[in-house]
PDB file of C-alpha atoms in Angstrom:
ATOM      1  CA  UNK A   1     165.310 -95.268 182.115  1.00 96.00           C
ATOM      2  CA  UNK A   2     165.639 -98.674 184.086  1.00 98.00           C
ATOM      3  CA  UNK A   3     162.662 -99.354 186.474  1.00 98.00           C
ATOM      4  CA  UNK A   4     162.330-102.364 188.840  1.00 98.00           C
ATOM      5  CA  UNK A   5     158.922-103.745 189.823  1.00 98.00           C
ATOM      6  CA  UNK A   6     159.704-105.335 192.716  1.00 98.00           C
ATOM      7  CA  UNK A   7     157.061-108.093 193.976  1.00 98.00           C
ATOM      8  CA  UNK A   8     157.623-107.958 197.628  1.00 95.00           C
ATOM      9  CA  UNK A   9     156.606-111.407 199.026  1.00 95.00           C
ATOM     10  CA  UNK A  10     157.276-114.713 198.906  1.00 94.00           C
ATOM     11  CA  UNK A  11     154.196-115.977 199.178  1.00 93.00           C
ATOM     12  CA  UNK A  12     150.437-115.500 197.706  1.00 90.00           C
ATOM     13  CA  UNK A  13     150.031-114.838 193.988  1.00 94.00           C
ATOM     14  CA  UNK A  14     148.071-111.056 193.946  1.00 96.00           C
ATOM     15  CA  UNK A  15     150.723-109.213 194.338  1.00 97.00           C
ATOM     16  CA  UNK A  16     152.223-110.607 191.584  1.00 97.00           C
ATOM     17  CA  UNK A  17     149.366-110.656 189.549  1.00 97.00           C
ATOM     18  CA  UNK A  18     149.170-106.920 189.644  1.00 98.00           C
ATOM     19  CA  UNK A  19     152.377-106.240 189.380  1.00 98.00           C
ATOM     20  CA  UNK A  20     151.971-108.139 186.039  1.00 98.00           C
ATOM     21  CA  UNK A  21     149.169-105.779 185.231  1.00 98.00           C
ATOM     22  CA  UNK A  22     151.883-102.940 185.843  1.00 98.00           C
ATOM     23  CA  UNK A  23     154.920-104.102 183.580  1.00 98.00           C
ATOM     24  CA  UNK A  24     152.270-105.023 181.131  1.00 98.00           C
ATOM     25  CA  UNK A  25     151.342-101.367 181.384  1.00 98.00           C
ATOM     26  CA  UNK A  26     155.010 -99.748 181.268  1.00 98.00           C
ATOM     27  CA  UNK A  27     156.048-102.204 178.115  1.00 98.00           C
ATOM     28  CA  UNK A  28     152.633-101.599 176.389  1.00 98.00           C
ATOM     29  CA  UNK A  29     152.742 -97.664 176.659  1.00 98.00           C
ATOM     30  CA  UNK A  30     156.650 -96.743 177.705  1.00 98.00           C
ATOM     31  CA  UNK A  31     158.471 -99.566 175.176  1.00 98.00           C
ATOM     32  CA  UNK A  32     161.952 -97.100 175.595  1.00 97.00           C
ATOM     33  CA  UNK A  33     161.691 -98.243 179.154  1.00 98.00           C
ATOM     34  CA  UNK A  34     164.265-101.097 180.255  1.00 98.00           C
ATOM     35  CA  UNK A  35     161.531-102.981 182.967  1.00 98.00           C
ATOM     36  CA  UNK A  36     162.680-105.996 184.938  1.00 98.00           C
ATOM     37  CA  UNK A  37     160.058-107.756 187.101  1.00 98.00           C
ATOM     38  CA  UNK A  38     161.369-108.987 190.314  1.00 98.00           C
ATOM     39  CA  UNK A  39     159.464-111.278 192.181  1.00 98.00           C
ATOM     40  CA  UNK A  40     160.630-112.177 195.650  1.00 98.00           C
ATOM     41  CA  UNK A  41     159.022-115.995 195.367  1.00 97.00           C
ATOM     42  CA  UNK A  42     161.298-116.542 192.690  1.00 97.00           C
ATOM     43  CA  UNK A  43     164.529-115.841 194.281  1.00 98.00           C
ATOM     44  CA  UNK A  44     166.729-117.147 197.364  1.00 98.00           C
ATOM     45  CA  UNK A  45     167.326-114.057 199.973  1.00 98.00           C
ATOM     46  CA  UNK A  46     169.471-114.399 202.699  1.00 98.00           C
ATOM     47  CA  UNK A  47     169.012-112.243 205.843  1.00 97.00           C
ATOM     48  CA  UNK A  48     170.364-108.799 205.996  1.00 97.00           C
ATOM     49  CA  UNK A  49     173.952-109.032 208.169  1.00 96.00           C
ATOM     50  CA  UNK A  50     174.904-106.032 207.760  1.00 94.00           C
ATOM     51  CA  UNK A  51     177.312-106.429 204.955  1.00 95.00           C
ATOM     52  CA  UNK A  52     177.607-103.695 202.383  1.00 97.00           C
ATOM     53  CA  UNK A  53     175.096-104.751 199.485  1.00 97.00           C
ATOM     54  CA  UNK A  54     178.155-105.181 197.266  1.00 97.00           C
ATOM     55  CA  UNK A  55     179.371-108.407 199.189  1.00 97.00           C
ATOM     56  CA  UNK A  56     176.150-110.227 198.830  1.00 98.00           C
ATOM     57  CA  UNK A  57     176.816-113.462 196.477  1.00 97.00           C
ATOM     58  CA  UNK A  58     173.701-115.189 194.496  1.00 98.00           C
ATOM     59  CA  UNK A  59     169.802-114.153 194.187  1.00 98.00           C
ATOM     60  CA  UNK A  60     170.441-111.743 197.159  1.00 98.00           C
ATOM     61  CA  UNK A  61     173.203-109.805 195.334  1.00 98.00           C
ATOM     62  CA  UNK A  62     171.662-109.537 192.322  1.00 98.00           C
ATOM     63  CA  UNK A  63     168.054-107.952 193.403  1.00 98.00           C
ATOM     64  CA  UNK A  64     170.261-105.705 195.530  1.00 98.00           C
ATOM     65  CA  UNK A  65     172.427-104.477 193.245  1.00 98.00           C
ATOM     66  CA  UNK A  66     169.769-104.868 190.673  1.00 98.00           C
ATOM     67  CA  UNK A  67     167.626-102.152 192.877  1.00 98.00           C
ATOM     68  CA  UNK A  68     170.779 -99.531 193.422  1.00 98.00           C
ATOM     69  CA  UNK A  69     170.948 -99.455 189.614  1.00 98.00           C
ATOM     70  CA  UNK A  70     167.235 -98.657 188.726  1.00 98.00           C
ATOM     71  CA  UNK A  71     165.992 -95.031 188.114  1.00 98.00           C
ATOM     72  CA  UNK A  72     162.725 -96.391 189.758  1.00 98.00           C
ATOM     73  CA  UNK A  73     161.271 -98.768 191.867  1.00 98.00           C
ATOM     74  CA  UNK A  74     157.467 -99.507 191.579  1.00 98.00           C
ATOM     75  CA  UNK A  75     157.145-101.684 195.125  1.00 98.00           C
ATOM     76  CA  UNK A  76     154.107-104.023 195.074  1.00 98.00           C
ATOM     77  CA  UNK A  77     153.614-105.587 198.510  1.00 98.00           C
ATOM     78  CA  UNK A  78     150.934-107.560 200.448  1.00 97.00           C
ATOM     79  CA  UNK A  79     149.672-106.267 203.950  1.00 96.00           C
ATOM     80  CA  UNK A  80     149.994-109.221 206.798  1.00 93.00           C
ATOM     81  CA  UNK A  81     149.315-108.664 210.407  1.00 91.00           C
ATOM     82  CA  UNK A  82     148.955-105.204 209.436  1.00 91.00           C
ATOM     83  CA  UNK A  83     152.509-104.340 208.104  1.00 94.00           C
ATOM     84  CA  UNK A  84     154.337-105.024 205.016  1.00 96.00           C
ATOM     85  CA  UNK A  85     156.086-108.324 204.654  1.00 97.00           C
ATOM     86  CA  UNK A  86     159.438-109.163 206.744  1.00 96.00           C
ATOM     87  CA  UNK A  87     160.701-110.770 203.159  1.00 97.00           C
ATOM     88  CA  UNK A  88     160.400-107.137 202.062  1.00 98.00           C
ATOM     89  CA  UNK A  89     161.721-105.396 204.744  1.00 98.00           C
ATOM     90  CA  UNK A  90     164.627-107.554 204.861  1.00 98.00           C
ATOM     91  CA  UNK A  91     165.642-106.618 201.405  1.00 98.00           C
ATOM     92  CA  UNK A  92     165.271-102.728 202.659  1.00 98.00           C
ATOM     93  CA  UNK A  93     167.724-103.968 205.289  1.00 98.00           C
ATOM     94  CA  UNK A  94     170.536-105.010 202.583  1.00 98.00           C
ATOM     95  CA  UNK A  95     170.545-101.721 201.031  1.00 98.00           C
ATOM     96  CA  UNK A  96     172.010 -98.537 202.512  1.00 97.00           C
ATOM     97  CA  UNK A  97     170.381 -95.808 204.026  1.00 96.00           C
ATOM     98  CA  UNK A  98     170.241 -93.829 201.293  1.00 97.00           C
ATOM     99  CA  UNK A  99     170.004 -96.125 198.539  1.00 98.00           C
ATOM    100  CA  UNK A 100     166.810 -94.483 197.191  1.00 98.00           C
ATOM    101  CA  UNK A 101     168.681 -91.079 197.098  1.00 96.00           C
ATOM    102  CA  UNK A 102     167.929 -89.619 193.305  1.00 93.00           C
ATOM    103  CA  UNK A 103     165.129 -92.747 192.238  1.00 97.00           C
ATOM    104  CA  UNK A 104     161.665 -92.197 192.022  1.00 98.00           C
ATOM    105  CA  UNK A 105     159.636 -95.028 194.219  1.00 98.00           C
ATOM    106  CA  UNK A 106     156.060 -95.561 193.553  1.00 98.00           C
ATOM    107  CA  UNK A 107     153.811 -98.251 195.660  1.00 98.00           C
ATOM    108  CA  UNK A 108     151.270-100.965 195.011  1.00 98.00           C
ATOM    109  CA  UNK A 109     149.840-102.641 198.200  1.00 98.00           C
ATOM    110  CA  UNK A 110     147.248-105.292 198.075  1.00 97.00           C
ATOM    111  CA  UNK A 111     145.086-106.483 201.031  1.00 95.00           C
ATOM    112  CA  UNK A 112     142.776-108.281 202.593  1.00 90.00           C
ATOM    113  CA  UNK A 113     140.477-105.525 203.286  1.00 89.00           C
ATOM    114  CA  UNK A 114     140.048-101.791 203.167  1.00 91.00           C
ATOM    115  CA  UNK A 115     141.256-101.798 207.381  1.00 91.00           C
ATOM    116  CA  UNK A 116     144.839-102.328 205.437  1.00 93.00           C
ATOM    117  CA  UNK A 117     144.614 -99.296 203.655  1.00 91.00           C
ATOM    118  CA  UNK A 118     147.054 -96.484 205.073  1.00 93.00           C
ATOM    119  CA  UNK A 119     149.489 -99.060 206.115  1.00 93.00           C
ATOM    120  CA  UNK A 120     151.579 -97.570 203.172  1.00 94.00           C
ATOM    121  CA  UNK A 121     150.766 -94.490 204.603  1.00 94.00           C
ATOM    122  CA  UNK A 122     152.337 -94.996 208.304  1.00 94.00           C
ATOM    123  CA  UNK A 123     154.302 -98.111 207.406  1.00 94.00           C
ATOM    124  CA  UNK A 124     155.907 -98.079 204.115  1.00 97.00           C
ATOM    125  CA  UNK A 125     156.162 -94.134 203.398  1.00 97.00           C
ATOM    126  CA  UNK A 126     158.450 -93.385 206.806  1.00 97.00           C
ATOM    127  CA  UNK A 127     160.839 -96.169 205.744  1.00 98.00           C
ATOM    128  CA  UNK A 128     161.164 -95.071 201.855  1.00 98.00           C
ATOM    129  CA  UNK A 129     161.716 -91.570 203.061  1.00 98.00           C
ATOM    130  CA  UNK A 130     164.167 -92.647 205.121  1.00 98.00           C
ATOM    131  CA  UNK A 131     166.452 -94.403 202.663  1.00 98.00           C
ATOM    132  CA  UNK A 132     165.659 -90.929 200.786  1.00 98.00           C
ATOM    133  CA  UNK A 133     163.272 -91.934 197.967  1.00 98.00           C
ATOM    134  CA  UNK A 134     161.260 -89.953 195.646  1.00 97.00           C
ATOM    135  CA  UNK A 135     157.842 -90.813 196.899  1.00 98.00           C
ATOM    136  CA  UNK A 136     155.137 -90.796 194.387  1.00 98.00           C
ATOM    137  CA  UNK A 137     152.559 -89.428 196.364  1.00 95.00           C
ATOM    138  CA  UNK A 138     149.879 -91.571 195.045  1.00 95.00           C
ATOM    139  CA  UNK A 139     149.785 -95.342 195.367  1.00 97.00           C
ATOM    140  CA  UNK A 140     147.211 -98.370 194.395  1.00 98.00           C
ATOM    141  CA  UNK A 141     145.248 -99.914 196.916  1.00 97.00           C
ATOM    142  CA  UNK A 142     143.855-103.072 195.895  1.00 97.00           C
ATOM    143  CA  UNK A 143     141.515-104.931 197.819  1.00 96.00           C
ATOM    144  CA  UNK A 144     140.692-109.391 197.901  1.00 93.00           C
ATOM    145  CA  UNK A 145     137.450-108.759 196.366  1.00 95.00           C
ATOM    146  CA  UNK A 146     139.063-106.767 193.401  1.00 96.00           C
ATOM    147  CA  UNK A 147     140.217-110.492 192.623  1.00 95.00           C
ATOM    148  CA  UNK A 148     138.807-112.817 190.800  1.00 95.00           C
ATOM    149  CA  UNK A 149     141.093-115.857 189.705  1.00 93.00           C
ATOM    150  CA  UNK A 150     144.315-114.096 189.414  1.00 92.00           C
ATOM    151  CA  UNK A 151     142.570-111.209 187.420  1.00 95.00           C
ATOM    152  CA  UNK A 152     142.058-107.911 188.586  1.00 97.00           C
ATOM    153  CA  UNK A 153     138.342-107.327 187.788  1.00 96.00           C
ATOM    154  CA  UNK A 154     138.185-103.713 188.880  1.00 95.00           C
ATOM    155  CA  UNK A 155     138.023-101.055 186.130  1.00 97.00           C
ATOM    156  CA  UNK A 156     139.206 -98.842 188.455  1.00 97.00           C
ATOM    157  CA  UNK A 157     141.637-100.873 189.766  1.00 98.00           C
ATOM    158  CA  UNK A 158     143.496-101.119 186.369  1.00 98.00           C
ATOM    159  CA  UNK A 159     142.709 -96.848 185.760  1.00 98.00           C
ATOM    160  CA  UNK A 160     144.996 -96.366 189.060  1.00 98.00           C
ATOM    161  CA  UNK A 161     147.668 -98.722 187.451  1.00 98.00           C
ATOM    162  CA  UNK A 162     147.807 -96.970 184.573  1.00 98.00           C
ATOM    163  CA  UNK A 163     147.749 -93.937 186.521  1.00 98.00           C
ATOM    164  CA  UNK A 164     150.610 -94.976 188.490  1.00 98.00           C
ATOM    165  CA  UNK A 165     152.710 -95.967 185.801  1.00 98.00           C
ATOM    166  CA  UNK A 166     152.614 -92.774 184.173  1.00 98.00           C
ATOM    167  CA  UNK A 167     153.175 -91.157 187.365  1.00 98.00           C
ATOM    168  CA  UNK A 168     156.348 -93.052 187.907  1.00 98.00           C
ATOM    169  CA  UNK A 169     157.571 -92.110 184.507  1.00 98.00           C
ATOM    170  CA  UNK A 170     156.804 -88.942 184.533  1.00 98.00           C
ATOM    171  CA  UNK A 171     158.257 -87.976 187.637  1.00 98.00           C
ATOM    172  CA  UNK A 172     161.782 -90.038 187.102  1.00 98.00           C
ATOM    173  CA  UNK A 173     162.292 -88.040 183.858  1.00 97.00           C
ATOM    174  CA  UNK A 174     161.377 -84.556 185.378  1.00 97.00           C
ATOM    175  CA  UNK A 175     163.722 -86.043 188.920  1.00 95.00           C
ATOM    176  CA  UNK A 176     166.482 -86.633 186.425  1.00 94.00           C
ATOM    177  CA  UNK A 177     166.502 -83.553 183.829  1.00 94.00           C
ATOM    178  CA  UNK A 178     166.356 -81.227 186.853  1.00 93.00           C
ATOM    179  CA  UNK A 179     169.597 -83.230 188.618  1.00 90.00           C
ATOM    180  CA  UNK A 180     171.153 -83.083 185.324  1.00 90.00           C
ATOM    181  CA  UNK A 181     170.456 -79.312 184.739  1.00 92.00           C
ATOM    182  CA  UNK A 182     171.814 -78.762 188.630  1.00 90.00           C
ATOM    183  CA  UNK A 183     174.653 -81.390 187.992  1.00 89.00           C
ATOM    184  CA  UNK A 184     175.923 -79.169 184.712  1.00 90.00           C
ATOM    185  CA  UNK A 185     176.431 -76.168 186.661  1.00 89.00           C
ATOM    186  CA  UNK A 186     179.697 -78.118 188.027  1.00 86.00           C
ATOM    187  CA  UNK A 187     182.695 -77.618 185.929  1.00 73.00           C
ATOM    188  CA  UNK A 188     184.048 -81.339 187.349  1.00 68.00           C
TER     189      UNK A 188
END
């Protein structure tokens, strides 16, 4: 199983401090699972043109083709102006429209305050559904005062992490035995 974590800003540092939190949680209690952290501040994008993701050259061809080969995507995103990030919807934009078709796609959105909290819900949820994910139902809501010095300091906080992780894995191994049950029924 190959998941991504993929850290969907380029700016701020709590999304990417609990999306630490999460691979630290898949590698501590999944260690068959392949994780690969990718963190939007660390790459060059360019804009979506409309190309197929294939013809994409650099930073921006690798997290694309990097996503289209995961199993699951765990997306950790920031809340500004009350939306998600254009650096992540940008990189929904380089993918085709059903390139979450068969993955499981679990969220992690952290915000200012709890006014942010069913952006995922009306914002982030129609858009995943449209490029056909899995949606975990579920996802962690973490709020600025849950920070403290780019530590999560909420027990609960970490209990919902946990709690998505083995959601996520849980769900992409029953999503794939069941297509591979359906899949043997072909004689091709």
């Amino acid at each position: 199983m190959k998941i991504v974590a993929l850290s969907g800003s380029n700016v701020g540092s709590k999304t990417r401090t609990a999306m630490n939190y999460t691979v630290n949680e898949i590698e501590t209690k999944y260690p068959e699972v392949e994780v690969i952290l990718i963190d939007l501040a660390d790459y060059k994008i360019d804009f979506s043109d409309g190309r197929n993701y294939l013809e994409y050259e650099g930073d921006t061809g690798f997290v694309a083709k990097t996503l289209m080969e995961a199993d699951a995507i765990i997306i950790g995103t920031p809340i500004f102006q009350a939306s998600i990030p254009g650096s992540l919807k940008n990189i929904f934009d380089l993918l085709p429209v059903n390139a979450f078709r068969d993955k499981v796609v679990s969220m992690l959105v952290t915000a200012g305050s709890a006014k942010h909290y069913l952006i995922a819900e009306y914002g982030l949820k129609p858009i995943l559904a449209y490029m056909k994910a899995q949606i975990v139902p579920t996802y962690v809501f973490i709020e600025e005062k849950d920070f403290v010095r780019k530590e999560i300091v909420e027990d609960d906080v970490l209990f919902r992490i946990e709690r998505l992780v083995e959601d996520t894995v849980l769900l992409t191994n029953t999503y794939t035995q069941l297509r591979l049950e359906k899949e043997a029924k072909y004689d091709f």
